[in-house]
Amino acid sequence: MTRTRGPGGTTIVVEDVHKHYGDLHAVDGVSFTVAEGEFFGILGPNGAGKTTTLEIVEGLRSPDSGTVTLLGEVPWPRNPKLLPRIGVQLQASSFFDKLTAREQLETFASLYGVSKATAAETLELVGLTDKADTRENKLSGGQRQRLSIACALAHDPDVLFLDEPTAALDPQARRNLWDVLRAIQGRGKTIVYTTHYLDEAEILCDRVAIMDKGKILAMDAPATLVRGLDAPTHIVLAHGLVAEDEARGFVGVDDVTDDGVSLTMSTRKPAPVLTVLAERGALDGLQVRTATLEDVFLNLTGREYRA
Amino acid sequence: MTAFRSLSLAMFKGFFRDKAALFFTFVFPLIFLVVFGLLFKDAGTSKIKIAAVGDGPVITALEKSGAVELEHVDSLDAAVAKVKNGDLPAVVAQQGDSVVLRFAASDQAKSGTVLGLVAGVVDQANLAATGQPPKLKLDPARVEDSSLKPIQFLTPGLLSWGLATSAVFGAALTLVNWRKKQVLRRIRLAPVGTPTVLSSRLLVSVGVAVVQAALFVTIASTPLFGLKLSGQWWLGLPMLVLGTLSFFSIGMLVGSFAKTEEAATAFANLLVLPMAFLSGTFFPLDSAPAWLKTVSNVLPLKHLNEGMLNVLVRGKGIDSLLVPGGILIGFTLVVGVIAAKFFRWEDA
Ligand SMILES: Nc1ncnc2c1ncn2[C@@H]1O[C@H](COP(=O)(O)OP(=O)(O)OP(=O)(O)O)[C@@H](O)[C@H]1O
Ligand SMILES: [Mg+2]
């Protein structure tokens, strides 16, 4: 298939998109670009506007204002030229009544002219082969989620949109899905996805946009965002190994708290602190926690991140 | 597999795995067939019963005519008492050459019939007695097919109603269910056109209608019900397709407005049930007021009913379908356009 590149290998260009529902500003001036082959994540708490943004890019909703270009085309109103090249997993699963997992996938795949054999491979890919003959309503939440991802993948789209694909997945299935998504990206496909798992986004995404209340608060590579925070490293020890006052005297320690279970030291120079602890043999239960996207979110919004 | 084939297959599977849908499509109309079929089984053959006293050629001729049923009573007095009581409309007594007829004037319709009948038999007997050949000859024959029993009228009506019910409900419920379960949104994101989606759903409706009609007519044709199809019954097929089309369009309209399956069911019932009564499905509209008949003329069920009656039992040809068929096509177009106008891919 010939690949229509946007300007400079850009797959998605979103410029100043707004969307109101009555008085509610669901999307409030969002702009971003996604490069070809990029893994792009949109993060944010419930109601941040992630789904609305994604659906505007997919061409399922019209923006009130602003422009969207997807693979060099305008997705709204329904643009049949784009449809075979994008794969979409909606946040709420969408299935036919009373069909088995295999039948669901075969039916959706056939809408794209995809053969039964390919559909079967896709089912294998998401680990549902042993559930192929189970009716959709008898699948577990995570299995249904995987089926709906399979329905987005089967026709091997150039751009994949996944709305909280890892919600409801057990840790094993989550990791399997990560592998699947990485393999897809490895074949040069572009992936845009939303998630509530900040740790997951750090692992998977080339870049993330952090949204809250319809606006993008920050957008960059996860590592860059975290580094930009200049947040302290936390060193956690079991309670009783080192006295709180003593810990305050260590070189490099800025702050100490002891909640009776563990002692936490904040530092911007972890190396000398760890050396002192090693010398004293006080390493039992030692944890080193560096800043994460969670801290970035806290820093941006002043609120704890709760998914 | 093409999108059209796989969508149709998905819907056929969904339908045949839905026990409630199967019941309402296939069994429910049969229940009505049983109730009405057995209720009216002898209605067409019910005869007037009169008392007969004595014996003679007139009594014998009446008995042979089969037009009335005779109850033999010993004495004229006892028979007259019965007539006075209102048990029987009339009594005929023959003793030698005198024929006595006493009737209850209170039951005008029946006594009139009996009077005419007995007078005719007596005249014939008189004529026969003269030995002269009759000068005028009467050739009576009924206009309907000789087998026109109530089942012949009931079957097309009940069948049309069953087809209407399943097509309206099928279309409306699929549309609402697909919208609610986001299947419509998902399909909208796939490179498949609205005509493909619509026509696959229509194919399912027509397929279900064919199975429904075959089952219904087969059971109505068993000796228990005794339906006799006319020679050109297969002309009912194009009628079935046109009828399904118009009910499909009603279903689409209902499905465009209703947000939940419950609402769709209520709307559909609200449309189909009154339509069934107004179209003469359960009882004829002959005695209905004129304005009601006018209303019924805009209802597709009335015309499907009419067309089915024409070809299934009246033995009429294809030209008898032109008017009902044309009206059904027109109805489909009008309602289809309205439904398309109100169609929504998703709620809100
Ligand atoms: N169809 C709609 N009508 C009215 N309001 C809507 C509609 N869709 C979304 N909203 C509102 O827009 C806001 C953003 O919703 P959106 O679904 O984009 O959030 P989200 O970031 O995807 O949240 P979640 O993490 O819960 O999926 C919410 O406040 C929601 O109530
Ligand atoms: Mg969402």
XYZ file of C-alpha atoms and ligand atoms in Angstrom:
687
model
C 0.000 0.000 0.000
C 1.275 3.466 -0.777
C 1.695 5.566 2.276
C 0.298 9.062 2.159
C 2.624 11.012 4.338
C 1.522 14.181 5.938
C 4.007 17.039 5.805
C 7.330 15.727 7.069
C 6.053 12.285 8.050
C 3.340 13.709 10.257
C 0.350 11.420 10.612
C -1.944 13.537 12.764
C -2.209 17.279 13.069
C -4.710 18.698 15.551
C -5.001 22.453 15.725
C -6.893 24.364 18.401
C -9.812 21.964 18.630
C -12.799 22.920 20.783
C -15.845 20.868 21.673
C -18.722 21.972 23.911
C -21.542 19.959 25.389
C -23.907 22.662 26.557
C -21.922 24.699 29.056
C -19.272 22.039 29.392
C -16.007 22.617 27.588
C -15.135 18.952 26.987
C -12.196 19.855 24.723
C -10.835 23.343 25.219
C -8.293 24.339 22.593
C -6.269 21.192 22.066
C -3.373 21.115 19.592
C -0.850 18.362 18.985
C 0.846 16.430 16.225
C 1.722 12.775 16.000
C 4.573 11.648 13.780
C 4.420 8.588 11.592
C 5.442 5.500 13.555
C 5.055 7.263 16.881
C 3.456 5.792 19.991
C 1.472 8.678 21.434
C -0.351 8.556 24.763
C -3.107 10.771 26.138
C -3.373 10.727 29.906
C -5.685 12.346 32.348
C -8.330 11.744 34.976
C -11.982 10.845 34.245
C -13.751 13.472 32.198
C -10.507 15.114 31.090
C -11.638 14.973 27.472
C -9.453 12.113 26.241
C -12.219 10.131 24.552
C -13.760 13.235 23.021
C -10.388 14.279 21.603
C -9.692 10.813 20.242
C -13.121 10.534 18.641
C -12.741 13.910 16.974
C -9.461 12.735 15.448
C -11.050 9.452 14.338
C -13.867 11.345 12.616
C -16.625 10.081 14.894
C -17.419 13.537 16.222
C -17.230 16.966 14.693
C -15.154 19.621 16.423
C -16.978 22.879 17.198
C -13.919 24.676 15.923
C -10.339 23.886 15.007
C -8.949 21.523 12.396
C -7.861 17.919 12.289
C -5.748 16.285 9.593
C -5.310 12.535 9.656
C -3.030 10.918 7.060
C -3.371 14.098 5.040
C -7.170 13.881 4.996
C -9.944 15.574 6.919
C -11.717 12.905 8.989
C -15.046 14.737 9.473
C -17.543 14.263 7.903
C -17.081 10.516 7.482
C -14.211 10.123 5.066
C -14.300 6.714 3.332
C -10.735 7.136 2.068
C -9.433 7.071 5.641
C -11.522 4.233 7.016
C -9.521 1.230 5.720
C -6.314 2.784 7.053
C -7.383 3.388 10.640
C -8.285 0.916 13.341
C -10.391 1.976 16.291
C -11.171 0.413 19.635
C -13.946 2.390 21.300
C -13.914 2.876 25.062
C -17.237 1.025 25.430
C -17.039 -2.327 23.678
C -19.274 -2.655 20.635
C -20.438 -6.127 19.706
C -23.235 -7.856 17.837
C -25.831 -9.695 19.884
C -25.435 -13.417 20.540
C -22.306 -14.049 18.478
C -19.197 -15.880 19.653
C -15.794 -14.217 19.935
C -14.711 -15.738 16.618
C -17.909 -14.676 14.854
C -17.643 -11.115 16.167
C -14.104 -10.772 14.908
C -14.851 -12.415 11.555
C -17.810 -10.124 11.009
C -15.905 -6.921 11.778
C -12.882 -8.156 9.820
C -15.042 -8.888 6.786
C -16.147 -5.250 6.733
C -12.531 -4.572 5.741
C -12.312 -7.544 3.379
C -10.124 -9.480 5.826
C -10.164 -13.283 5.556
C -11.224 -15.720 8.264
C -7.650 -17.009 8.472
C -6.338 -13.552 9.304
C -9.126 -13.092 11.816
C -8.089 -16.352 13.489
C -4.463 -15.152 13.653
C -5.570 -11.915 15.272
C -7.573 -13.845 17.842
C -4.432 -15.843 18.596
C -2.452 -12.623 18.883
C -4.640 -11.354 21.722
C -4.674 -14.784 23.363
C -8.337 -15.596 22.863
C -8.095 -18.734 20.746
C -9.411 -20.932 23.556
C -12.391 -18.588 23.941
C -13.183 -18.483 20.215
C -16.508 -20.265 20.579
C -17.663 -18.399 23.675
C -20.498 -15.929 23.265
C -19.415 -12.326 23.734
C -21.647 -11.831 26.803
C -20.011 -14.843 28.471
C -16.496 -13.395 28.175
C -14.838 -11.751 31.156
C -14.334 -8.000 31.107
C -10.682 -8.338 30.169
C -11.381 -10.928 27.486
C -14.041 -8.686 25.975
C -11.514 -5.860 25.999
C -8.984 -8.005 24.166
C -11.608 -9.024 21.614
C -12.440 -5.422 20.960
C -8.741 -4.657 20.472
C -8.526 -7.582 18.044
C -11.418 -6.056 16.071
C -9.356 -2.873 15.710
C -6.192 -4.733 14.658
C -7.437 -7.342 12.210
C -7.128 -5.244 9.051
C -3.597 -4.133 9.923
C -4.315 -0.386 9.925
C -1.645 2.290 9.511
C -2.974 4.237 12.466
C -4.354 2.544 15.529
C -6.581 4.362 18.025
C -7.084 2.596 21.343
C -9.225 4.092 24.089
C -8.042 2.662 27.417
C -7.078 -0.708 25.941
C -5.428 -1.909 29.146
C -8.343 -1.059 31.435
C -9.711 -4.258 33.006
C -6.722 -6.358 31.931
C -4.860 -8.512 34.425
C -1.098 -7.866 34.723
C -0.226 -10.784 32.457
C -2.670 -9.723 29.738
C -1.453 -6.158 30.062
C 2.119 -7.193 29.460
C 1.075 -9.378 26.530
C -0.758 -6.444 25.028
C 2.290 -4.255 25.473
C 4.280 -6.768 23.447
C 1.619 -6.827 20.757
C 1.519 -3.030 20.568
C 5.301 -2.747 20.485
C 5.426 -5.264 17.634
C 2.857 -3.230 15.735
C 4.849 -0.071 16.268
C 7.932 -2.008 15.185
C 6.297 -2.462 11.791
C 6.101 1.305 11.373
C 2.485 1.794 12.426
C 1.323 4.803 14.388
C -0.468 4.250 17.685
C -2.524 6.762 19.639
C -3.904 5.556 22.910
C -5.380 6.751 26.177
C -4.664 5.298 29.571
C -4.964 5.962 33.271
C -1.777 4.064 34.038
C 1.005 6.593 34.253
C 3.629 3.902 34.750
C 2.436 2.125 31.615
C 2.599 5.305 29.565
C 6.199 5.833 30.714
C 7.089 2.396 29.431
C 5.209 2.409 26.127
C 4.903 5.930 24.806
C 7.339 7.962 22.770
C 5.431 11.022 23.856
C 2.502 11.683 26.150
C 0.028 14.512 26.452
C -1.351 15.101 29.924
C -4.911 16.394 29.788
C -7.132 17.845 32.449
C -10.437 19.667 32.057
C -10.265 19.726 28.276
C -6.770 21.186 28.052
C -3.348 19.697 27.422
C -1.218 20.653 30.427
C 2.044 19.167 29.229
C 3.277 17.176 26.285
C 6.653 15.546 25.785
C 8.572 12.303 26.141
C 7.764 10.826 29.566
C 11.411 10.918 30.665
C 11.743 14.562 29.677
C 8.614 15.485 31.596
C 9.875 13.708 34.679
C 13.339 15.212 34.435
C 11.900 18.651 33.901
C 10.203 18.338 37.250
C 13.489 18.426 39.173
C 11.698 16.417 41.820
C 13.631 14.802 44.686
C 14.394 11.092 44.869
C 12.785 9.283 47.797
C 14.791 6.695 49.699
C 12.624 4.495 51.872
C 13.910 2.319 54.748
C 12.212 0.047 57.255
C 11.404 1.884 60.514
C 14.007 1.557 63.310
C 17.128 1.032 61.212
C 18.140 4.684 61.412
C 16.798 7.262 63.813
C 14.960 10.183 62.268
C 17.284 12.813 63.749
C 20.327 10.903 62.661
C 18.998 10.688 59.123
C 18.591 14.450 58.999
C 22.312 14.732 59.539
C 23.279 12.695 56.456
C 24.936 14.637 53.688
C 22.492 15.364 50.875
C 19.270 14.657 52.747
C 16.754 17.502 52.439
C 13.838 16.124 54.395
C 12.927 13.109 56.509
C 9.583 11.655 57.538
C 8.944 8.568 59.681
C 5.418 7.184 59.868
C 6.287 4.352 62.245
C 6.390 1.764 59.458
C 9.037 3.233 57.220
C 11.390 6.149 57.110
C 11.482 8.270 53.962
C 14.361 10.543 53.046
C 14.090 13.106 50.243
C 17.289 13.894 48.421
C 18.595 15.402 45.236
C 21.941 13.608 45.612
C 21.048 9.976 46.264
C 24.582 8.593 45.756
C 26.229 9.825 49.028
C 23.117 8.925 51.034
C 23.120 5.382 49.681
C 26.852 5.087 50.426
C 26.326 6.054 54.067
C 23.479 3.566 54.385
C 25.567 0.797 52.802
C 28.440 1.481 55.196
C 26.072 1.087 58.138
C 24.555 -2.064 56.690
C 21.170 -0.394 56.954
C 19.753 -1.555 53.640
C 16.857 -3.753 54.839
C 13.691 -3.082 52.808
C 15.433 -0.276 50.940
C 13.441 1.314 48.130
C 14.503 4.112 45.851
C 11.637 5.930 44.222
C 12.407 8.515 41.577
C 9.832 10.957 40.228
C 7.165 9.548 37.886
C 4.464 10.929 35.681
C 2.339 10.823 38.797
C 4.541 13.518 40.287
C 4.349 15.412 37.017
C 0.574 15.321 37.257
C 0.648 16.404 40.902
C 2.975 19.210 40.003
C 0.817 20.357 37.069
C -2.535 20.250 38.772
C -1.753 20.452 42.444
C -3.903 17.354 42.847
C -3.018 13.746 43.525
C -3.529 11.624 40.469
C -6.585 9.422 40.913
C -7.607 7.549 37.845
C -16.532 -13.037 2.661
C -18.137 -9.815 1.554
C -19.421 -7.299 4.071
C -22.978 -7.864 2.854
C -22.826 -11.606 3.342
C -21.132 -11.515 6.711
C -23.467 -8.849 8.107
C -26.489 -10.830 6.952
C -25.038 -13.993 8.430
C -24.313 -12.256 11.733
C -27.914 -11.070 11.950
C -29.406 -14.425 10.926
C -27.348 -16.136 13.619
C -28.350 -13.539 16.182
C -32.003 -14.003 15.249
C -32.056 -17.787 15.336
C -30.252 -17.781 18.692
C -32.844 -15.462 20.224
C -35.576 -17.631 21.716
C -37.964 -14.760 22.371
C -37.663 -13.574 18.770
C -38.262 -17.104 17.505
C -41.369 -17.438 19.647
C -42.910 -14.156 18.581
C -42.047 -14.700 14.943
C -43.044 -18.318 14.453
C -45.211 -19.511 17.327
C -47.232 -16.443 18.229
C -49.056 -16.125 14.861
C -49.776 -19.866 15.014
C -51.482 -19.428 18.370
C -53.801 -16.944 16.702
C -54.339 -19.362 13.849
C -55.371 -22.063 16.312
C -57.678 -19.780 18.283
C -59.412 -18.157 15.313
C -59.230 -21.211 13.093
C -61.006 -23.434 15.599
C -63.364 -20.670 16.716
C -64.682 -20.119 13.194
C -64.225 -23.678 11.981
C -67.939 -24.313 11.389
C -69.080 -20.736 11.045
C -69.444 -20.993 7.264
C -71.464 -24.170 7.355
C -73.836 -23.260 10.155
C -77.378 -23.863 8.931
C -80.771 -22.837 10.122
C -82.459 -25.564 12.114
C -86.250 -25.920 11.882
C -88.746 -28.404 13.234
C -90.352 -31.010 10.944
C -93.544 -32.866 11.708
C -94.830 -35.837 9.708
C -93.477 -37.083 6.396
C -93.917 -36.479 2.691
C -92.146 -35.291 -0.495
C -91.692 -31.693 0.743
C -90.007 -32.796 3.963
C -87.820 -35.211 2.013
C -86.886 -32.510 -0.515
C -86.002 -30.076 2.302
C -83.850 -32.717 3.929
C -82.040 -33.408 0.649
C -81.516 -29.726 -0.160
C -79.071 -29.471 2.729
C -80.063 -25.841 3.090
C -81.698 -26.355 6.465
C -81.303 -28.807 9.242
C -84.472 -30.613 10.367
C -85.409 -31.563 13.881
C -88.183 -34.164 13.795
C -90.926 -33.477 16.326
C -93.900 -35.793 17.026
C -96.776 -33.327 17.090
C -97.433 -29.995 15.483
C -98.499 -28.523 18.839
C -95.224 -29.454 20.474
C -93.309 -27.989 17.512
C -95.273 -24.728 17.552
C -94.574 -24.462 21.267
C -90.864 -24.692 20.497
C -91.139 -21.934 17.909
C -93.045 -19.761 20.343
C -90.342 -20.328 22.911
C -87.772 -19.095 20.430
C -85.917 -22.427 20.392
C -86.421 -22.795 16.648
C -87.343 -20.193 14.033
C -90.014 -22.268 12.207
C -91.808 -25.583 11.833
C -92.862 -27.441 8.658
C -95.529 -30.100 8.879
C -96.733 -32.329 6.055
C -99.715 -34.578 6.171
C -100.673 -35.937 2.790
C -100.967 -32.975 0.407
C -101.218 -30.271 3.028
C -98.046 -28.501 4.038
C -98.150 -26.283 7.104
C -95.488 -23.682 7.892
C -95.499 -21.761 11.169
C -92.739 -19.296 11.877
C -91.628 -16.807 14.483
C -91.976 -13.352 12.994
C -89.718 -12.070 15.756
C -86.731 -13.667 14.002
C -87.256 -11.946 10.664
C -84.036 -12.857 8.956
C -84.268 -16.567 9.612
C -88.012 -16.903 9.095
C -87.738 -15.007 5.809
C -85.100 -17.434 4.610
C -87.158 -20.425 5.722
C -90.318 -19.060 4.113
C -88.591 -18.582 0.756
C -86.957 -21.957 0.966
C -90.090 -23.909 1.818
C -92.136 -22.007 -0.794
C -89.532 -22.910 -3.408
C -89.589 -26.584 -2.469
C -93.403 -26.648 -2.509
C -93.470 -24.969 -5.955
C -91.017 -27.513 -7.315
C -93.069 -30.357 -5.908
C -96.202 -28.851 -7.506
C -94.447 -28.512 -10.824
C -93.178 -32.082 -10.643
C -96.742 -33.261 -9.898
C -98.028 -31.698 -13.160
C -95.499 -33.748 -15.153
C -94.689 -30.644 -17.260
C -91.047 -29.669 -17.982
C -90.196 -26.377 -16.240
C -90.310 -23.349 -18.513
C -87.685 -21.236 -16.754
C -84.584 -22.865 -15.487
C -82.542 -21.427 -12.616
C -78.824 -22.100 -12.469
C -77.584 -21.155 -9.036
C -73.878 -21.248 -8.058
C -71.824 -19.347 -5.479
C -69.283 -16.864 -6.748
C -66.465 -17.793 -4.390
C -64.297 -20.829 -4.733
C -66.435 -23.663 -3.489
C -63.994 -24.244 -0.661
C -64.250 -20.717 0.785
C -64.369 -21.557 4.438
C -63.340 -19.087 7.168
C -59.794 -20.448 7.219
C -59.447 -19.167 3.664
C -60.030 -15.620 4.835
C -58.231 -16.008 8.136
C -54.938 -17.282 6.767
C -53.987 -14.308 4.564
C -55.030 -11.865 7.290
C -53.208 -13.551 10.143
C -50.187 -14.236 7.956
C -49.961 -10.589 6.876
C -50.234 -9.511 10.477
C -47.492 -11.952 11.522
C -45.243 -10.645 8.741
C -45.935 -7.062 9.800
C -45.134 -7.789 13.431
C -41.842 -9.531 12.793
C -40.621 -7.039 10.191
C -41.442 -3.951 12.288
C -40.000 -5.410 15.492
C -36.984 -6.934 13.776
C -35.914 -3.703 12.107
C -36.661 -1.468 15.091
C -34.941 -3.673 17.672
C -31.824 -4.209 15.566
C -31.461 -0.488 15.014
C -31.914 0.381 18.699
C -29.695 -2.467 19.881
C -26.922 -1.545 17.440
C -27.088 2.070 18.450
C -27.103 1.257 22.156
C -24.264 -1.239 21.905
C -22.233 1.174 19.743
C -22.209 -1.293 16.842
C -23.511 1.495 14.590
C -20.597 3.756 15.534
C -18.158 0.932 14.967
C -19.685 0.132 11.558
C -19.555 3.802 10.688
C -15.782 3.610 11.144
C -15.511 0.695 8.736
C -15.310 1.097 4.956
C -18.818 -0.202 4.374
C -21.660 1.828 2.925
C -25.065 2.445 4.447
C -26.780 0.664 1.499
C -24.832 -2.514 2.332
C -25.846 -2.380 5.978
C -29.475 -1.615 5.145
C -29.805 -4.249 2.459
C -28.258 -6.949 4.621
C -30.779 -6.209 7.364
C -33.526 -6.235 4.734
C -32.367 -9.604 3.447
C -32.661 -10.982 6.969
C -36.185 -9.582 7.295
C -37.264 -11.083 3.976
C -35.617 -14.409 4.798
C -37.367 -14.590 8.141
C -40.659 -13.631 6.473
C -40.337 -16.452 3.930
C -39.712 -19.035 6.650
C -42.560 -17.588 8.694
C -44.996 -17.711 5.770
C -43.981 -21.232 4.744
C -44.488 -22.533 8.266
C -47.765 -20.703 8.723
C -49.277 -21.806 5.428
C -48.087 -25.391 5.885
C -49.784 -25.650 9.254
C -52.930 -23.928 8.013
C -53.066 -26.486 5.191
C -53.200 -29.461 7.540
C -56.609 -31.209 7.666
C -57.183 -29.727 11.119
C -57.502 -26.258 9.607
C -58.112 -27.228 6.002
C -56.641 -24.300 4.071
C -56.722 -24.808 0.300
C -54.280 -22.639 -1.638
C -55.283 -21.429 -5.074
C -53.227 -22.338 -8.126
C -51.250 -19.093 -8.228
C -50.265 -19.015 -4.571
C -46.622 -18.320 -5.447
C -47.692 -14.817 -6.460
C -47.835 -14.286 -2.705
C -44.016 -14.142 -2.695
C -43.608 -10.754 -4.404
C -46.392 -9.538 -2.162
C -44.497 -10.804 0.870
C -41.368 -8.933 -0.222
C -43.245 -5.672 -0.813
C -45.083 -6.000 2.498
C -41.853 -6.708 4.362
C -40.303 -3.633 2.734
C -43.028 -1.349 4.003
C -43.021 -2.805 7.522
C -39.244 -2.634 7.516
C -39.499 1.090 6.836
C -41.921 1.473 9.757
C -39.443 -0.437 11.934
C -36.647 1.892 10.847
C -38.750 4.888 11.760
C -39.556 3.440 15.186
C -35.888 2.514 15.700
C -34.793 6.035 14.799
C -36.881 7.526 17.578
C -36.666 4.913 20.316
C -33.673 5.008 22.632
C -34.202 1.679 24.357
C -35.475 -1.722 23.290
C -38.402 -1.315 25.686
C -39.425 1.954 24.076
C -39.077 0.426 20.617
C -41.302 -2.491 21.623
C -43.936 -0.151 23.009
C -43.900 2.098 19.914
C -44.071 -0.875 17.580
C -47.004 -2.376 19.456
C -48.736 0.972 19.402
C -48.480 1.002 15.622
C -48.974 -2.625 14.678
C -51.908 -3.587 16.893
C -54.313 -0.800 15.865
C -53.169 -1.312 12.293
C -54.109 -4.983 12.536
C -57.618 -4.155 13.748
C -58.088 -1.387 11.194
C -56.911 -3.637 8.384
C -59.458 -6.350 9.051
C -56.971 -8.921 10.286
C -59.103 -10.362 13.050
C -62.584 -9.513 11.789
C -63.862 -7.963 8.569
C -64.324 -4.231 8.252
C -67.578 -4.550 6.274
C -69.702 -3.042 8.988
C -67.155 -0.413 10.046
C -67.994 3.272 9.530
C -66.864 4.811 6.261
C -64.199 7.067 7.769
C -62.580 4.057 9.399
C -62.398 2.319 6.047
C -60.772 5.417 4.609
C -58.172 5.368 7.373
C -57.491 1.715 6.743
C -56.718 2.506 3.106
C -53.477 4.254 4.021
C -52.291 1.295 6.094
C -49.893 -1.096 4.371
C -51.291 -4.081 6.264
C -54.682 -3.601 4.622
C -53.113 -3.824 1.180
C -50.823 -6.708 1.979
C -53.881 -8.480 3.349
C -55.834 -7.686 0.185
C -53.049 -8.818 -2.133
C -52.491 -12.036 -0.196
C -56.223 -12.782 -0.224
C -56.322 -12.229 -3.975
C -53.528 -14.596 -4.869
C -53.570 -17.142 -2.060
C -57.273 -17.999 -1.971
C -59.283 -16.006 -4.518
C -57.135 -17.459 -7.273
C -56.664 -14.095 -8.962
C -53.740 -13.338 -11.237
C -50.810 -10.967 -11.129
C -52.849 -7.940 -12.218
C -54.755 -8.141 -8.956
C -51.467 -7.231 -7.249
C -50.861 -4.023 -9.165
C -52.860 -1.754 -6.892
C -51.915 -3.231 -3.506
C -48.291 -3.667 -4.629
C -48.080 -0.107 -5.921
C -49.475 1.260 -2.696
C -46.967 -0.754 -0.651
C -44.064 0.563 -2.731
C -45.303 4.122 -2.334
C -45.728 3.652 1.391
C -42.185 2.264 1.703
C -40.724 5.233 -0.142
C -42.558 7.834 1.941
C -41.884 6.242 5.321
C -38.336 5.277 4.289
C -37.491 8.889 3.456
C -38.912 10.064 6.787
C -36.964 7.373 8.644
C -33.734 8.341 6.867
C -34.324 11.938 7.945
C -34.600 10.990 11.600
C -31.875 8.343 11.551
C -29.190 8.738 14.257
C -25.860 6.915 14.510
C -25.631 7.437 18.253
C -27.630 8.755 21.162
C -27.486 12.478 21.943
N -22.187 12.962 24.343
C -21.925 13.758 25.391
N -22.848 14.637 25.839
C -22.597 15.445 26.879
N -21.437 15.465 27.553
C -20.471 14.625 27.149
C -20.668 13.727 26.065
N -19.532 13.011 25.895
C -18.689 13.438 26.852
N -19.233 14.399 27.612
C -18.583 15.120 28.706
O -17.354 15.603 28.244
C -16.350 15.458 29.230
C -15.186 14.713 28.654
O -15.579 13.389 28.410
P -14.590 12.304 27.831
O -15.386 11.082 27.584
O -13.854 12.860 26.688
O -13.622 12.075 29.055
P -12.429 11.039 29.208
O -11.204 11.819 29.431
O -12.423 10.081 28.098
O -12.830 10.317 30.567
P -12.676 8.795 31.026
O -11.334 8.639 31.588
O -13.701 8.653 32.078
O -12.938 7.943 29.843
C -17.003 14.762 30.407
O -17.267 15.705 31.405
C -18.275 14.202 29.862
O -19.289 14.247 30.837
Mg -12.729 8.137 27.941
